[in-house]
Amino acid sequence: MSTDYILETRDLTREFKGFVAVDKVNLKVRRGSIHALIGPNGAGKTTMFNLLTKFLPVTSGKIFYKGEDITSRKAAEVARTGMVRSFQISAVFPHLTVLENVRIGLQRKLGTSFHFWKSESSLYALNDEAMALLEQVDLGSFAQTQTVELPYGRKRALEIATTLALDPELMLLDEPTQGMGHEDVGRVVELIRKVAANRTVLMVEHNMNVIANLSDTITVLARGSVLAEGPYETVSKDPRVLEAYVGTVEEIE
């Protein structure tokens, strides 16, 4: 396996009672790149994410991360090795402050993640690092805001900050701009570009403008199989991809 690739799958397959959701997918994600996984609804994108991060067991095939076979590893083990994901649905603690949310991600470094009886003051040592992460995602001025009060786009930025708190080598972003207005989309695109400078990003995304602006490589899934792969300029002109997106071709063009 080449050291150029941080993540690789070989004939990755997942069946649900006879239905093949992911069908012998061979995926290679190059280190330091932004790699997009796209496809029509039902193509198998989220199932792929769930297989890669061990939220679902593999029916057959292999997953290699940093050269090691992680096919049989548990989700928590994989996360500790540096592969961390976000989710389509907002996954922050709404009644904690923005700073407290990021601090939870940093808590693992203190070894106190499950020490619920410890005083909050034991976490103050993480405040400077948490603030630095918030500044990185343009949320420094919201540090003491209760998260439930944040606009939706800012919540997504907070999710990226909490993901960064786990110091990932590979970030898996599941629909990071879903449900956002134009202004928020632009902000999150710039944020992803910034945080990708020192790590690898694999993302599922429907917004083709986002894909075109961010991605080094695009893998197109259809009916659970790889339909096409390459840079946006190549993939967007592939007749098979246009056919797969019947009814939404204007988004590709």
CSV table of C-alpha atoms in Angstrom, one decimal:
chain,number,residue,atom,x,y,z
A,1,MET,CA,0.0,0.0,0.0
A,2,SER,CA,1.4,3.4,-1.0
A,3,THR,CA,2.2,5.9,1.8
A,4,ASP,CA,0.8,8.6,-0.5
A,5,TYR,CA,-2.7,7.5,0.6
A,6,ILE,CA,-4.0,7.9,4.2
A,7,LEU,CA,-7.2,5.9,3.5
A,8,GLU,CA,-7.8,3.0,1.2
A,9,THR,CA,-10.7,0.6,0.7
A,10,ARG,CA,-10.5,-2.7,-1.3
A,11,ASP,CA,-13.7,-4.2,-2.6
A,12,LEU,CA,-15.6,-2.6,0.3
A,13,THR,CA,-19.2,-4.0,0.4
A,14,ARG,CA,-22.2,-3.6,2.7
A,15,GLU,CA,-25.4,-5.6,2.3
A,16,PHE,CA,-28.7,-5.1,4.1
A,17,LYS,CA,-30.9,-8.2,3.8
A,18,GLY,CA,-29.9,-8.8,0.2
A,19,PHE,CA,-29.8,-5.1,-0.8
A,20,VAL,CA,-26.2,-4.1,-1.7
A,21,ALA,CA,-25.8,-0.5,-0.5
A,22,VAL,CA,-22.0,-0.4,-1.1
A,23,ASP,CA,-20.8,-2.6,-3.8
A,24,LYS,CA,-17.0,-3.5,-4.0
A,25,VAL,CA,-15.9,0.2,-3.7
A,26,ASN,CA,-12.2,0.8,-4.1
A,27,LEU,CA,-11.4,4.3,-2.8
A,28,LYS,CA,-8.0,5.9,-2.3
A,29,VAL,CA,-7.7,9.2,-0.4
A,30,ARG,CA,-4.4,11.0,-0.9
A,31,ARG,CA,-2.7,12.6,2.1
A,32,GLY,CA,-3.1,16.4,2.4
A,33,SER,CA,-6.0,16.5,-0.1
A,34,ILE,CA,-9.7,17.4,-0.1
A,35,HIS,CA,-11.5,14.4,-1.5
A,36,ALA,CA,-15.3,14.7,-2.2
A,37,LEU,CA,-17.7,11.8,-2.3
A,38,ILE,CA,-20.8,12.6,-4.3
A,39,GLY,CA,-23.7,10.9,-6.0
A,40,PRO,CA,-27.5,11.0,-6.3
A,41,ASN,CA,-29.7,10.2,-3.2
A,42,GLY,CA,-29.3,6.6,-2.3
A,43,ALA,CA,-25.9,6.2,-3.9
A,44,GLY,CA,-24.3,4.9,-0.7
A,45,LYS,CA,-22.4,8.0,0.4
A,46,THR,CA,-23.5,8.0,4.1
A,47,THR,CA,-23.2,4.2,4.3
A,48,MET,CA,-19.6,4.6,3.1
A,49,PHE,CA,-18.9,7.1,5.9
A,50,ASN,CA,-20.6,4.7,8.4
A,51,LEU,CA,-18.4,1.8,7.2
A,52,LEU,CA,-15.2,3.9,7.3
A,53,THR,CA,-15.8,5.1,10.8
A,54,LYS,CA,-17.0,1.7,12.0
A,55,PHE,CA,-20.6,2.8,12.8
A,56,LEU,CA,-21.6,-0.2,10.5
A,57,PRO,CA,-19.8,-3.5,10.1
A,58,VAL,CA,-18.4,-4.4,6.7
A,59,THR,CA,-20.0,-7.3,4.9
A,60,SER,CA,-16.8,-7.9,2.9
A,61,GLY,CA,-13.7,-6.1,1.7
A,62,LYS,CA,-11.0,-4.2,3.6
A,63,ILE,CA,-10.4,-0.7,5.0
A,64,PHE,CA,-6.8,0.5,5.5
A,65,TYR,CA,-6.0,3.7,7.4
A,66,LYS,CA,-2.4,4.9,7.5
A,67,GLY,CA,-1.3,1.5,6.1
A,68,GLU,CA,-3.1,-0.5,8.9
A,69,ASP,CA,-6.1,-2.8,8.4
A,70,ILE,CA,-8.9,-1.3,10.5
A,71,THR,CA,-11.7,-3.4,9.1
A,72,SER,CA,-12.5,-5.1,12.4
A,73,ARG,CA,-11.7,-2.1,14.7
A,74,LYS,CA,-14.3,-0.4,16.8
A,75,ALA,CA,-15.5,3.2,16.2
A,76,ALA,CA,-13.8,4.6,19.4
A,77,GLU,CA,-10.5,2.9,18.4
A,78,VAL,CA,-10.6,4.4,14.9
A,79,ALA,CA,-11.3,7.9,16.3
A,80,ARG,CA,-8.4,7.6,18.6
A,81,THR,CA,-6.1,6.9,15.7
A,82,GLY,CA,-7.0,10.3,14.1
A,83,MET,CA,-10.0,9.6,11.9
A,84,VAL,CA,-12.8,11.9,13.1
A,85,ARG,CA,-16.2,12.7,11.5
A,86,SER,CA,-18.9,15.2,11.6
A,87,PHE,CA,-22.6,14.3,11.0
A,88,GLN,CA,-25.4,15.7,8.8
A,89,ILE,CA,-27.5,16.6,11.9
A,90,SER,CA,-26.0,19.2,14.2
A,91,ALA,CA,-24.2,17.3,17.0
A,92,VAL,CA,-23.3,20.0,19.6
A,93,PHE,CA,-24.5,20.4,23.2
A,94,PRO,CA,-27.2,23.2,22.9
A,95,HIS,CA,-27.3,24.2,26.5
A,96,LEU,CA,-23.5,24.5,27.0
A,97,THR,CA,-21.6,27.6,25.9
A,98,VAL,CA,-19.6,27.5,22.7
A,99,LEU,CA,-16.3,27.4,24.7
A,100,GLU,CA,-17.6,24.5,26.8
A,101,ASN,CA,-18.5,22.5,23.7
A,102,VAL,CA,-14.9,22.8,22.4
A,103,ARG,CA,-13.5,22.1,25.8
A,104,ILE,CA,-15.3,18.7,25.9
A,105,GLY,CA,-13.4,17.7,22.8
A,106,LEU,CA,-10.1,18.8,24.4
A,107,GLN,CA,-10.8,17.0,27.6
A,108,ARG,CA,-9.4,13.7,26.4
A,109,LYS,CA,-5.9,15.2,26.7
A,110,LEU,CA,-6.4,15.6,30.4
A,111,GLY,CA,-7.6,12.0,30.9
A,112,THR,CA,-10.7,13.3,32.7
A,113,SER,CA,-13.3,12.6,30.0
A,114,PHE,CA,-15.4,10.5,32.4
A,115,HIS,CA,-14.5,12.1,35.7
A,116,PHE,CA,-17.9,13.8,36.2
A,117,TRP,CA,-17.3,14.5,39.8
A,118,LYS,CA,-14.4,16.8,39.2
A,119,SER,CA,-14.8,20.5,39.5
A,120,GLU,CA,-15.2,22.6,36.4
A,121,SER,CA,-12.1,24.5,37.4
A,122,SER,CA,-10.1,21.4,36.5
A,123,LEU,CA,-10.9,22.2,32.9
A,124,TYR,CA,-9.8,25.8,32.9
A,125,ALA,CA,-6.3,24.7,31.8
A,126,LEU,CA,-8.0,24.0,28.4
A,127,ASN,CA,-9.5,27.5,28.0
A,128,ASP,CA,-6.6,29.0,26.0
A,129,GLU,CA,-6.4,26.1,23.6
A,130,ALA,CA,-10.2,26.1,23.2
A,131,MET,CA,-10.2,29.9,22.5
A,132,ALA,CA,-7.5,29.4,19.9
A,133,LEU,CA,-9.7,26.8,18.1
A,134,LEU,CA,-12.6,29.1,18.2
A,135,GLU,CA,-10.6,31.9,16.7
A,136,GLN,CA,-9.5,29.5,14.0
A,137,VAL,CA,-13.2,29.0,13.0
A,138,ASP,CA,-14.2,32.7,13.5
A,139,LEU,CA,-16.2,32.0,16.7
A,140,GLY,CA,-14.0,33.8,19.3
A,141,SER,CA,-16.6,36.5,19.9
A,142,PHE,CA,-19.2,33.8,20.6
A,143,ALA,CA,-17.2,31.9,23.2
A,144,GLN,CA,-19.6,32.6,26.1
A,145,THR,CA,-22.8,32.3,24.0
A,146,GLN,CA,-25.1,29.4,24.8
A,147,THR,CA,-24.9,27.2,21.7
A,148,VAL,CA,-28.7,27.0,21.2
A,149,GLU,CA,-28.6,30.7,20.4
A,150,LEU,CA,-26.1,30.4,17.5
A,151,PRO,CA,-27.3,30.7,13.9
A,152,TYR,CA,-27.3,27.4,12.1
A,153,GLY,CA,-24.2,28.2,10.0
A,154,ARG,CA,-22.2,29.1,13.1
A,155,LYS,CA,-23.3,25.8,14.7
A,156,ARG,CA,-21.8,24.0,11.8
A,157,ALA,CA,-18.6,26.0,12.3
A,158,LEU,CA,-18.6,25.0,16.0
A,159,GLU,CA,-18.9,21.3,15.0
A,160,ILE,CA,-15.8,21.7,12.9
A,161,ALA,CA,-14.0,23.3,15.9
A,162,THR,CA,-15.0,20.4,18.2
A,163,THR,CA,-13.8,18.0,15.5
A,164,LEU,CA,-10.5,19.9,15.4
A,165,ALA,CA,-10.2,19.6,19.2
A,166,LEU,CA,-9.7,15.9,18.7
A,167,ASP,CA,-6.6,16.7,16.5
A,168,PRO,CA,-7.6,14.6,13.5
A,169,GLU,CA,-5.3,13.6,10.7
A,170,LEU,CA,-8.3,12.8,8.6
A,171,MET,CA,-11.6,14.7,8.9
A,172,LEU,CA,-14.7,13.2,7.4
A,173,LEU,CA,-17.3,15.9,6.9
A,174,ASP,CA,-20.9,14.7,6.2
A,175,GLU,CA,-22.9,17.4,4.3
A,176,PRO,CA,-21.1,20.4,6.0
A,177,THR,CA,-23.2,23.0,4.2
A,178,GLN,CA,-26.5,21.3,4.3
A,179,GLY,CA,-29.4,23.7,4.9
A,180,MET,CA,-27.3,26.8,4.8
A,181,GLY,CA,-27.9,30.2,3.2
A,182,HIS,CA,-25.5,31.5,0.7
A,183,GLU,CA,-23.5,33.6,3.2
A,184,ASP,CA,-23.0,30.7,5.6
A,185,VAL,CA,-22.0,28.4,2.7
A,186,GLY,CA,-19.2,30.8,1.7
A,187,ARG,CA,-18.0,31.1,5.3
A,188,VAL,CA,-17.9,27.3,5.8
A,189,VAL,CA,-16.1,26.7,2.4
A,190,GLU,CA,-13.4,29.1,3.5
A,191,LEU,CA,-13.2,27.4,6.9
A,192,ILE,CA,-12.8,24.0,5.4
A,193,ARG,CA,-10.1,25.3,3.1
A,194,LYS,CA,-8.3,26.7,6.1
A,195,VAL,CA,-8.5,23.7,8.3
A,196,ALA,CA,-7.5,21.4,5.4
A,197,ALA,CA,-4.1,23.1,5.2
A,198,ASN,CA,-2.5,20.6,7.6
A,199,ARG,CA,-4.7,17.6,7.3
A,200,THR,CA,-6.7,15.4,4.9
A,201,VAL,CA,-10.5,16.0,4.4
A,202,LEU,CA,-13.0,13.5,3.0
A,203,MET,CA,-16.4,15.1,2.5
A,204,VAL,CA,-19.9,14.2,1.3
A,205,GLU,CA,-21.5,17.2,-0.2
A,206,HIS,CA,-24.5,17.9,-2.5
A,207,ASN,CA,-23.7,21.6,-3.3
A,208,MET,CA,-21.7,21.4,-6.6
A,209,ASN,CA,-20.4,24.9,-6.3
A,210,VAL,CA,-18.8,23.8,-3.0
A,211,ILE,CA,-17.4,20.7,-4.6
A,212,ALA,CA,-15.9,22.7,-7.5
A,213,ASN,CA,-14.3,25.2,-5.2
A,214,LEU,CA,-12.8,22.8,-2.7
A,215,SER,CA,-12.1,19.4,-4.1
A,216,ASP,CA,-8.8,18.0,-5.4
A,217,THR,CA,-10.4,14.7,-6.3
A,218,ILE,CA,-14.1,13.6,-6.6
A,219,THR,CA,-15.4,10.1,-6.4
A,220,VAL,CA,-18.9,9.7,-7.8
A,221,LEU,CA,-21.1,6.9,-6.4
A,222,ALA,CA,-24.2,5.5,-8.1
A,223,ARG,CA,-26.2,2.5,-6.8
A,224,GLY,CA,-23.4,1.8,-4.3
A,225,SER,CA,-20.6,1.5,-6.9
A,226,VAL,CA,-17.9,4.0,-8.1
A,227,LEU,CA,-19.1,5.5,-11.3
A,228,ALA,CA,-16.3,8.0,-12.0
A,229,GLU,CA,-13.3,9.6,-10.3
A,230,GLY,CA,-11.1,12.5,-11.0
A,231,PRO,CA,-10.9,16.3,-10.7
A,232,TYR,CA,-14.1,18.4,-11.1
A,233,GLU,CA,-13.3,19.4,-14.7
A,234,THR,CA,-13.2,15.8,-15.7
A,235,VAL,CA,-16.0,14.4,-13.6
A,236,SER,CA,-18.5,17.2,-14.4
A,237,LYS,CA,-18.3,16.4,-18.1
A,238,ASP,CA,-18.5,12.6,-17.8
A,239,PRO,CA,-21.7,11.5,-19.6
A,240,ARG,CA,-22.3,8.7,-17.0
A,241,VAL,CA,-22.3,11.2,-14.2
A,242,LEU,CA,-24.7,13.5,-16.1
A,243,GLU,CA,-27.0,10.5,-16.6
A,244,ALA,CA,-26.9,9.5,-12.9
A,245,TYR,CA,-27.9,13.1,-12.0
A,246,VAL,CA,-31.0,13.1,-14.3
A,247,GLY,CA,-33.2,15.9,-13.1
A,248,THR,CA,-30.3,17.8,-11.5
A,249,VAL,CA,-28.0,18.1,-14.4
A,250,GLU,CA,-28.0,21.9,-14.2
A,251,GLU,CA,-26.3,21.6,-10.8
A,252,ILE,CA,-23.4,19.8,-12.4
A,253,GLU,CA,-22.9,22.1,-15.4
